[in-house]
Short mmCIF file of C-alpha atoms in Angstrom, two decimals:
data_model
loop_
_atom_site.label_atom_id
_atom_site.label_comp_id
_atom_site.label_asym_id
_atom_site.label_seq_id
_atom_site.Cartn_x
_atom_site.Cartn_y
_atom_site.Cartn_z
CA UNK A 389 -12.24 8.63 56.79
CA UNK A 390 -11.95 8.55 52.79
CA UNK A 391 -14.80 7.41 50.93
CA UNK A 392 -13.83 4.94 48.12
CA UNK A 393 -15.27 6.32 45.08
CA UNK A 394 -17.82 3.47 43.02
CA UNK A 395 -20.54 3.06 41.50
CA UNK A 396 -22.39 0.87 43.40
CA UNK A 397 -24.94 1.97 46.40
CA UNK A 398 -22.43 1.31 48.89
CA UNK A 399 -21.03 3.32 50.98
CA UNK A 400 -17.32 2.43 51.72
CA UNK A 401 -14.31 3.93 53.30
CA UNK A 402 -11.04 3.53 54.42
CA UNK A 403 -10.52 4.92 58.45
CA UNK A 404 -7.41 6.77 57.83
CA UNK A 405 -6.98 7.21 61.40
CA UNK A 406 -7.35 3.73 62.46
CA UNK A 407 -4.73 2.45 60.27
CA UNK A 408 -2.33 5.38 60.88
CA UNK A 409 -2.60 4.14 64.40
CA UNK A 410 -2.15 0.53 63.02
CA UNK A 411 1.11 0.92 61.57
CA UNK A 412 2.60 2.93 63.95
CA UNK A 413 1.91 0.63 66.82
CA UNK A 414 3.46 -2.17 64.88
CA UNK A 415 6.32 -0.12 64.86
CA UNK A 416 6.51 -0.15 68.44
CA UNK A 417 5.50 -3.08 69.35
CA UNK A 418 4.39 -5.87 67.60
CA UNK A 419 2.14 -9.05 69.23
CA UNK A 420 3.74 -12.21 70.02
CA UNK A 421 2.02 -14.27 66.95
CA UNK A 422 4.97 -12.35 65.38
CA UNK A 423 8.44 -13.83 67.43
CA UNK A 424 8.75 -15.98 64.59
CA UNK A 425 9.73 -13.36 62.29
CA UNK A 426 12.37 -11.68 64.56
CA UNK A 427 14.54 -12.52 61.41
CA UNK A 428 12.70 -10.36 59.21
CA UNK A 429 12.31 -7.26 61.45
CA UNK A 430 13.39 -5.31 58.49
CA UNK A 431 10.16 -6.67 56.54
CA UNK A 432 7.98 -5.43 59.19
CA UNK A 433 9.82 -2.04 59.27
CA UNK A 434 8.90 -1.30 55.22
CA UNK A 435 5.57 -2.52 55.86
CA UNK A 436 4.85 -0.13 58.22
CA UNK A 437 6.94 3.19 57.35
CA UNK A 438 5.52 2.47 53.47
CA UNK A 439 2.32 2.04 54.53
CA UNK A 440 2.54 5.50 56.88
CA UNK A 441 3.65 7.35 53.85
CA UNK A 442 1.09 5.86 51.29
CA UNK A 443 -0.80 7.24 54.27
CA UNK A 444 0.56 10.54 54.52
CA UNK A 445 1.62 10.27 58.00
CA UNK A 446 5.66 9.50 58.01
CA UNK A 447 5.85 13.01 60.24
CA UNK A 448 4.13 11.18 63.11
CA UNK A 449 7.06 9.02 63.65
CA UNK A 450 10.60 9.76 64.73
CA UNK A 451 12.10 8.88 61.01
CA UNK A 452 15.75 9.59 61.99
CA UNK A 453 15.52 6.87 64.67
CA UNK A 454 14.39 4.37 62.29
CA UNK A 455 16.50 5.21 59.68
CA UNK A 456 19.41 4.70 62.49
CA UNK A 457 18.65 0.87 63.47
CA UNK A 458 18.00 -0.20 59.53
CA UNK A 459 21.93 1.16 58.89
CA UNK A 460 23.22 -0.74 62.37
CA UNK A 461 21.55 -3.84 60.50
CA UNK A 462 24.21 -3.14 57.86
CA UNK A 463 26.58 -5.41 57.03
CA UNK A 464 30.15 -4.66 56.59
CA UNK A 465 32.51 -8.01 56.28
CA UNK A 466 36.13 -7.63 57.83
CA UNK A 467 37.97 -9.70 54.86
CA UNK A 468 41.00 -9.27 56.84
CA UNK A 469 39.91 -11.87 58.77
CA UNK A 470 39.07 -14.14 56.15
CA UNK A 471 41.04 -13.56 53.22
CA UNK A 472 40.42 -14.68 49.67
CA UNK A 473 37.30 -15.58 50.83
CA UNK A 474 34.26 -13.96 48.63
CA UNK A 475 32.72 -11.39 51.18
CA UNK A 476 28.97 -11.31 51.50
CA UNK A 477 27.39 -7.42 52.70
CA UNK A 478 24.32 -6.31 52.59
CA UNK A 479 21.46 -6.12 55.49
CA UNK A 480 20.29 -8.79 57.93
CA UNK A 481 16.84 -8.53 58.78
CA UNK A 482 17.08 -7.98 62.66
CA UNK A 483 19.16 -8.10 66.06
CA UNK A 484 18.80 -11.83 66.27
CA UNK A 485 22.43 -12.77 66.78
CA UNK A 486 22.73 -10.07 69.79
CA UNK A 487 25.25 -7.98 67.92
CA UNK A 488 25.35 -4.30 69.88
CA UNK A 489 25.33 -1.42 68.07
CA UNK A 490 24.89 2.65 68.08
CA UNK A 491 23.09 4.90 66.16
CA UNK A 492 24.35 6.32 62.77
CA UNK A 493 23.91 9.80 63.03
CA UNK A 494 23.49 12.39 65.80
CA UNK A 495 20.40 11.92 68.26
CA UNK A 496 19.48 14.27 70.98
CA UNK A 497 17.34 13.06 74.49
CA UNK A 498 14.53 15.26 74.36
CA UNK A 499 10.72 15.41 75.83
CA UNK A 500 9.48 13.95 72.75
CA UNK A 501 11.73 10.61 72.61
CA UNK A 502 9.42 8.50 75.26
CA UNK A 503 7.64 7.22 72.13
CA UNK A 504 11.01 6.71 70.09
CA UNK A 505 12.70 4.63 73.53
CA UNK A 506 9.63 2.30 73.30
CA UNK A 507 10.41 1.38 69.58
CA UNK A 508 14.09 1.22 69.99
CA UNK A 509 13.51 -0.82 73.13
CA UNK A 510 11.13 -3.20 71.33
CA UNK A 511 13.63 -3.18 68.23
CA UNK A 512 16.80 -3.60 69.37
CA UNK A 513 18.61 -5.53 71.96
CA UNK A 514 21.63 -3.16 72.99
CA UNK A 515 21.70 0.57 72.17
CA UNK A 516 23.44 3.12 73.71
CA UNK A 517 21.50 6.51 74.08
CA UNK A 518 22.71 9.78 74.95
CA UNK A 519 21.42 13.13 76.62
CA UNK A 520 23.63 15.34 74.34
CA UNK A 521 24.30 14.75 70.72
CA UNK A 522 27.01 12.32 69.90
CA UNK A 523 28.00 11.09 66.52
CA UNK A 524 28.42 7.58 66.68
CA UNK A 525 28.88 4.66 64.03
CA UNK A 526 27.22 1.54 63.21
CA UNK A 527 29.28 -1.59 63.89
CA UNK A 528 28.85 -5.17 64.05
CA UNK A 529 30.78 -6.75 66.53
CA UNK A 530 34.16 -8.47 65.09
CA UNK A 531 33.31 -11.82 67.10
CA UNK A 532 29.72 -12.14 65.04
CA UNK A 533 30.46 -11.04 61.89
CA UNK A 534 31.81 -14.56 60.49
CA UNK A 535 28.61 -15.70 61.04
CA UNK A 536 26.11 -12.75 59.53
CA UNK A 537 25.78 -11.85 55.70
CA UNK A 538 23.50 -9.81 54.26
CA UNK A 539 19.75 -11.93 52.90
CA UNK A 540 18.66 -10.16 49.75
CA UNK A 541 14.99 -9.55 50.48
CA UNK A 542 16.22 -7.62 53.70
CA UNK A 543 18.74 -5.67 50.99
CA UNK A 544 15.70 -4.40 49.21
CA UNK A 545 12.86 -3.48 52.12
CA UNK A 546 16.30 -1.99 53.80
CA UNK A 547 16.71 0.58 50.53
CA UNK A 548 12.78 1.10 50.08
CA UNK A 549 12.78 1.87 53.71
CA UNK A 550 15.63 4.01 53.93
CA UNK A 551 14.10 6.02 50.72
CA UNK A 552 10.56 6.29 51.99
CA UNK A 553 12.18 8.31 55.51
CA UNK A 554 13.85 10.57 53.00
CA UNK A 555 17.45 9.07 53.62
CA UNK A 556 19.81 9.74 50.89
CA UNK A 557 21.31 6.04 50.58
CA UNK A 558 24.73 8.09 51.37
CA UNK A 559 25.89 5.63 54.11
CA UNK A 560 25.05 2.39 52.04
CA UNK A 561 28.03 0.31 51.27
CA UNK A 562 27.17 0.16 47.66
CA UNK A 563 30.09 -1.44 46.55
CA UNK A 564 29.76 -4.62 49.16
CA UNK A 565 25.85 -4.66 48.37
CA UNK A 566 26.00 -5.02 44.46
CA UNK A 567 29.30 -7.15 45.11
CA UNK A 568 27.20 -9.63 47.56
CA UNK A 569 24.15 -9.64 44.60
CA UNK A 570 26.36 -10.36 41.94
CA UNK A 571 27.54 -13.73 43.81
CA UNK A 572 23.95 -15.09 44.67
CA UNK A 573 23.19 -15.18 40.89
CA UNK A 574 23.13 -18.97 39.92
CA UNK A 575 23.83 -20.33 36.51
CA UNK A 576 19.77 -20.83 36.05
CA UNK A 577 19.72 -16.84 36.11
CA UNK A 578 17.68 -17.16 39.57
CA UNK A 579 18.52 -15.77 42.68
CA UNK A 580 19.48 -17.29 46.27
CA UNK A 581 18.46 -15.12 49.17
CA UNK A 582 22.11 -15.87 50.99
CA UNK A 583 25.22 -17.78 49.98
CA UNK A 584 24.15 -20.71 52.17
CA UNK A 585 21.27 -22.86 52.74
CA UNK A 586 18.79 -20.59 51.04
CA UNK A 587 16.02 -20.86 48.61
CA UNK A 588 16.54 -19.72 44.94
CA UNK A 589 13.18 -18.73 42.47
CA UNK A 590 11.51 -15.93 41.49
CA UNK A 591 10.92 -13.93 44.73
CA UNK A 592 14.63 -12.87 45.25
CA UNK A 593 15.45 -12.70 41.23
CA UNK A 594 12.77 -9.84 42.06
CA UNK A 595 14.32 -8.34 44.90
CA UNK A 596 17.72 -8.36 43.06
CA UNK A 597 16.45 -5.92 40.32
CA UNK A 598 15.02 -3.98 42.49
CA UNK A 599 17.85 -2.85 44.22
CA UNK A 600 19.37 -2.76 41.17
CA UNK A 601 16.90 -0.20 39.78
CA UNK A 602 16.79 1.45 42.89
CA UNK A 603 20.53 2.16 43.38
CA UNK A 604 20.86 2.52 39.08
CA UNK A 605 23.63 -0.09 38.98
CA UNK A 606 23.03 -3.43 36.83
CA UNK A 607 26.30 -4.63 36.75
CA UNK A 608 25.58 -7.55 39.44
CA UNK A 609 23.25 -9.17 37.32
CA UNK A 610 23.38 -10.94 34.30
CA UNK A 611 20.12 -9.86 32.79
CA UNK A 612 19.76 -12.17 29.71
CA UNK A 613 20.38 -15.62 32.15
CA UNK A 614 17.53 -13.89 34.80
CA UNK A 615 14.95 -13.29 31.31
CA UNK A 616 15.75 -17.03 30.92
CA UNK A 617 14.82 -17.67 33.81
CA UNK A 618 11.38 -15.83 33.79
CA UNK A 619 10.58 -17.49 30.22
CA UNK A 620 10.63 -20.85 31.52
CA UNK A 621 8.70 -19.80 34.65
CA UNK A 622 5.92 -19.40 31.91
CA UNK A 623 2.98 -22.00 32.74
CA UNK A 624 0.09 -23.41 30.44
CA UNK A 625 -1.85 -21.31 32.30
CA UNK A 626 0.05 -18.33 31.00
CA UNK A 627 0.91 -17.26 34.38
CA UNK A 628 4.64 -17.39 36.07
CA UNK A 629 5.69 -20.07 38.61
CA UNK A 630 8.00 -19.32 41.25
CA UNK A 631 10.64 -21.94 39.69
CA UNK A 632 10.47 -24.06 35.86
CA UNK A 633 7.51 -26.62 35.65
CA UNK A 634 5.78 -25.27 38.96
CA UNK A 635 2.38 -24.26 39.26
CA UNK A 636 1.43 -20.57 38.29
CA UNK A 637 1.06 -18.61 41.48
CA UNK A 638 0.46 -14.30 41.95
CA UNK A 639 3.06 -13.79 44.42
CA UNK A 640 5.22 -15.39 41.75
CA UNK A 641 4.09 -13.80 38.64
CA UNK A 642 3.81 -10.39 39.87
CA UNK A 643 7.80 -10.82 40.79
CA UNK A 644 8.40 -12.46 37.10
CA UNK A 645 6.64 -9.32 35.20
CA UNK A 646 7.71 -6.66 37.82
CA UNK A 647 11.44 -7.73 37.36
CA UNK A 648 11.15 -7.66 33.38
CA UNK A 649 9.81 -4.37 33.61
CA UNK A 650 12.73 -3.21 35.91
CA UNK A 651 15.13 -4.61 33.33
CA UNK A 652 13.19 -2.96 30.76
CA UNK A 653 13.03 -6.44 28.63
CA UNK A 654 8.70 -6.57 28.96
CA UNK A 655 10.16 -7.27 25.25
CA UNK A 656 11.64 -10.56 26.03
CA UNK A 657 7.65 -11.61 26.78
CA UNK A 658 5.89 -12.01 23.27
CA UNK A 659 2.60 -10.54 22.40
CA UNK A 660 0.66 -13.34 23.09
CA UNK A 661 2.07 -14.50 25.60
CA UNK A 662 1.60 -10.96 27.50
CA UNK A 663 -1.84 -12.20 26.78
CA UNK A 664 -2.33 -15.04 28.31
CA UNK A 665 -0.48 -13.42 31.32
CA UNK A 666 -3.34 -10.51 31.24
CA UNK A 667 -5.66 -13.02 30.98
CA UNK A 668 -4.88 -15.18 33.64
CA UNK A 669 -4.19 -12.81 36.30
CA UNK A 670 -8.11 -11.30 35.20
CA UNK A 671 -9.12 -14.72 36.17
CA UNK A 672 -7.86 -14.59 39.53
CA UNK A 673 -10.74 -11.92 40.11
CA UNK A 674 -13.73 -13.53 42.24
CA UNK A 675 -14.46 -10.04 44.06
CA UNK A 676 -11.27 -9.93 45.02
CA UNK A 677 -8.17 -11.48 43.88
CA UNK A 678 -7.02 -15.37 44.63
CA UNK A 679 -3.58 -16.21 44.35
CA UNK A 680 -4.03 -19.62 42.38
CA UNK A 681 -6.73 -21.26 40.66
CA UNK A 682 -9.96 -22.84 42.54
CA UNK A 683 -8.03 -21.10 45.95
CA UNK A 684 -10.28 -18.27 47.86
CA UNK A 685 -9.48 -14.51 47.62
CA UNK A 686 -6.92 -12.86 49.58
CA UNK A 687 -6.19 -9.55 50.12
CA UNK A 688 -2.96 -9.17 49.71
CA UNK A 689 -3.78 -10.60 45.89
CA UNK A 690 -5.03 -7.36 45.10
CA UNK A 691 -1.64 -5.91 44.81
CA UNK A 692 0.89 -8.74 43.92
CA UNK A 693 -2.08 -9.81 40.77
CA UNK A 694 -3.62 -6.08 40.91
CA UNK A 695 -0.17 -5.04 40.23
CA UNK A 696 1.04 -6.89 37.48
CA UNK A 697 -2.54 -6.19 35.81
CA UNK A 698 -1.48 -2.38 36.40
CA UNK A 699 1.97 -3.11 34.80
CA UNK A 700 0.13 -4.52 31.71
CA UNK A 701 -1.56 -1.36 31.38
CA UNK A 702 -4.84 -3.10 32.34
CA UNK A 703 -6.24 -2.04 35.93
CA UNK A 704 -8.91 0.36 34.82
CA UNK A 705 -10.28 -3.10 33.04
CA UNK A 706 -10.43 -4.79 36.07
CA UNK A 707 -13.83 -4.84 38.39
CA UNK A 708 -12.40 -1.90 40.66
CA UNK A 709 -15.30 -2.03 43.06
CA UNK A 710 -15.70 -5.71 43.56
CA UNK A 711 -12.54 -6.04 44.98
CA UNK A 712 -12.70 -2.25 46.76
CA UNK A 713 -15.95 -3.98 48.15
CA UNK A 714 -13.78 -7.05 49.28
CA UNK A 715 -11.14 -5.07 51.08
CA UNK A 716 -13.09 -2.44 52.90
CA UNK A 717 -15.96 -3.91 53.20
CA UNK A 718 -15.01 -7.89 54.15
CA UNK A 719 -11.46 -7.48 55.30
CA UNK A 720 -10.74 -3.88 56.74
CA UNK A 721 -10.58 -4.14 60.52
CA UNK A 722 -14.19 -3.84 61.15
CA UNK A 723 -15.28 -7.09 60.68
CA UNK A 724 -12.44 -7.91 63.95
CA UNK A 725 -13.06 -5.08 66.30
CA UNK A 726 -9.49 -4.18 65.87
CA UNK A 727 -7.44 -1.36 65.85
CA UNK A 728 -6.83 -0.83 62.14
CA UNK A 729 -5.20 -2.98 59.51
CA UNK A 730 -6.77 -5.36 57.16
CA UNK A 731 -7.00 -9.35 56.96
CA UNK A 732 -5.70 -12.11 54.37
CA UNK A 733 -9.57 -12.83 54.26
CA UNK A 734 -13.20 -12.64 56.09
CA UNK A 735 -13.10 -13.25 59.82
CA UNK A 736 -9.73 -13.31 60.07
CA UNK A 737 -7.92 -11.44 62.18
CA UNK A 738 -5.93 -8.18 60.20
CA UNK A 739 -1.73 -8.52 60.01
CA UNK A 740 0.59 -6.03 59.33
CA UNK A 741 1.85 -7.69 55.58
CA UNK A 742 -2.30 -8.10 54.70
CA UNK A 743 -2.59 -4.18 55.81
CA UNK A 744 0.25 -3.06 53.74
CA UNK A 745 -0.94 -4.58 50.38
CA UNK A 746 -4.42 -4.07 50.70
CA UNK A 747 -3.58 -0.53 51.34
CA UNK A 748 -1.54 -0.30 48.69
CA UNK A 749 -3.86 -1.91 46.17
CA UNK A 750 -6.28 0.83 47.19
CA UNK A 751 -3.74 3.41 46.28
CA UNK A 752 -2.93 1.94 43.13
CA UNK A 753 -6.58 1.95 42.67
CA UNK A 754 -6.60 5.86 42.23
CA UNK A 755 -10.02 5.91 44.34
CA UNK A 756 -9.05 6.73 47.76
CA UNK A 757 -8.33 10.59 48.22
CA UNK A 758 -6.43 9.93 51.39
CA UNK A 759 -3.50 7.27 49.85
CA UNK A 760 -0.53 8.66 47.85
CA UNK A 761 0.31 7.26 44.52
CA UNK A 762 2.47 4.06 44.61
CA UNK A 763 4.86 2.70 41.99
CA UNK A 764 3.41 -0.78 41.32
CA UNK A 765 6.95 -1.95 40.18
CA UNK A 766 8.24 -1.64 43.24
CA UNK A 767 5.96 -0.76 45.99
CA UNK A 768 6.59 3.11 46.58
CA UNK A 769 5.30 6.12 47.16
CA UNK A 770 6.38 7.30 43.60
CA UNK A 771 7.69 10.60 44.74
CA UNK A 772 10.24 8.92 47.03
CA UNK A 773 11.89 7.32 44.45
CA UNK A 774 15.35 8.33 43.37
CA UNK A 775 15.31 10.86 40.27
CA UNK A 776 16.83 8.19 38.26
CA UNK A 777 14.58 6.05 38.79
CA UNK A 778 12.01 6.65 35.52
CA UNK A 779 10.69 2.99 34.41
CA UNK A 780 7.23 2.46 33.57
#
């Protein structure tokens, strides 16, 4: 266990063990609560591996078989078959559409894999294994791929996955990728998450820049139409709304700031009004952090509010053990007789996306020996982050 340093009599800390355990069974198997998301595999991969390696703990996993199913989730459009069409790459979040597939790179049967079969089993629908090595390629099949594009908030926990395992980004299709990006940017300067019957606001404006950052190309987006777009996600409040003239919300701000700081325009946001923004996030503190006004605390608050606090330079201002208190003393599995993992609140029961941001608050919180330091821009284990890669 690590003891969270504070200076009240408490004594809290965070079972290492327990939540190593945590996110590794979630990469085998997850419960059924979670069929629902079999879209968004992807999400639960980065919550997991991320959390593993804020952790300390990626070498308890088989990273080369992970790394292997997020690049057969690739998407590579045939325009042959549909020319003058625009052409939309990227990642899809899971196997959901049945598409078979093979590994990416060479993979040898040995005593150790019984642990690997049971997340590949649990991950993918069809894969073809071998006893010897075999170098095999990742390919959609031709008769699904009219139907499958790339979603941008699978684009980015596909590249912050890929990066935490120590993959070199070599066998991304960058050129389809930024290609697909630069065509989901509306006139607004917001985002859509696909090119059909998506939602468009703040969350994938976010995810946009940060494969942007994280692959050190810009030339999909149109930065000055996406600050636009952030300034008139301003509220009264002085937080940001996920679209103009909605209500102020964390999840929503922290993607508003965090993407300004990618850009490098935190410029664009007057004095004042970086102010108000301080302030209002500080506000959201009631032991630990709500995501809205008059709502109850939620743990994973503590990092999308937590955060942007942190990108204002203001954490260490911020009542550190009040909201350690909340998260390992209300939320961490304890309370649940679980396994590991943390909760969105008291009595609830703890989920993988709740265990990955509270964790990660507590590493951005600099008082937990046993976490690694995270890049609160982008959600990273800063030392897996490409040498480029040098904002804030």
């Amino acid at each position: 266990m690590s003891s969270f340093t504070n200076s009240l009599d408490l004594e809290l800390s965070l079972d290492t063990t327990k939540h190593i355990n945590y996110f590794k069974m979630c990469l085998n198997l997850l419960p059924h609560h979670y069929v629902g998301l079999d879209c968004s595999r992807l999400t639960a991969i980065y919550f997991s591996v991320t959390g593993l390696d804020i952790l300390g703990a990626l070498d308890e996993i088989d990273k080369s078989s992970i790394i292997d199913y997020i690049y057969a989730l690739q998407i590579n459009p045939n325009e042959k078959e549909s020319p003058g069409t625009p052409s939309y790459g990227g990642f899809i979040g899971g196997t959901y559409l049945g598409q078979s597939f093979t590994s990416k790179s060479s993979v040898t049967a040995t005593s150790h894999i019984q642990d690997t079969e049971n997340m590949r089993d649990v991950l993918t629908d069809d894969i073809h294994r071998t006893e010897t090595k075999a170098e095999v390629v990742s390919e959609p099949c031709s008769n699904l791929s009219q139907y499958m594009e790339g979603h941008l908030a699978m684009n980015y926990t596909a590249i912050a996955s890929l990066l935490a395992l120590g993959d070199d980004l070599s066998g991304v299709n960058k050129v389809t990728l930024l290609n697909s990006i630069r065509q989901l940017q509306l006139d607004d300067g917001s985002f859509r998450a696909t090119s059909e019957g998506s939602e468009c606001d703040m969350r994938f404006l976010y995810c946009a820049c940060a494969v942007c950052a994280l692959l050190n190309d810009w030339s999909p987006i149109n930065k000055e139409s996406a600050v636009n777009y952030i300034l008139h996600c301003i509220t009264y409040e002085g937080g940001l709304s996920l679209t103009p003239g909605s209500e102020a919300h964390g999840g929503s701000t922290y993607c508003g700031f965090a993407s300004l700081v990618l850009m490098n325009r935190q410029d664009a946001m007057s004095a004042s009004q970086k102010e108000d923004l301080l302030r209002w996030c500080m506000h959201r503190q009631i032991g630990g952090f709500q995501g809205r006004t008059n709502k109850d605390p939620d743990s994973c608050y503590s990092y999308w509010v937590g955060a942007t606090i942190s990108l204002l330079d203001g954490l260490s201002d911020s009542d550190l053990e009040s909201t350690g208190l909340f998260l390992l003393g209300h939320c961490q599995y304890f309370n649940f007789k679980c396994n590991g993992g943390f909760s969105k609140m008291p009595g609830a029961a703890p989920d993988i996306l709740h265990s990955f941001f509270s964790l990660c608050w507590l590493a951005m919180s600099g008082r937990c020996a046993d976490t690694r330091d995270i890049h609160p821009a982008v959600g990273m284990c800063r030392d897996k982050l490409p040498k480029h890669f040098n904002i804030y």
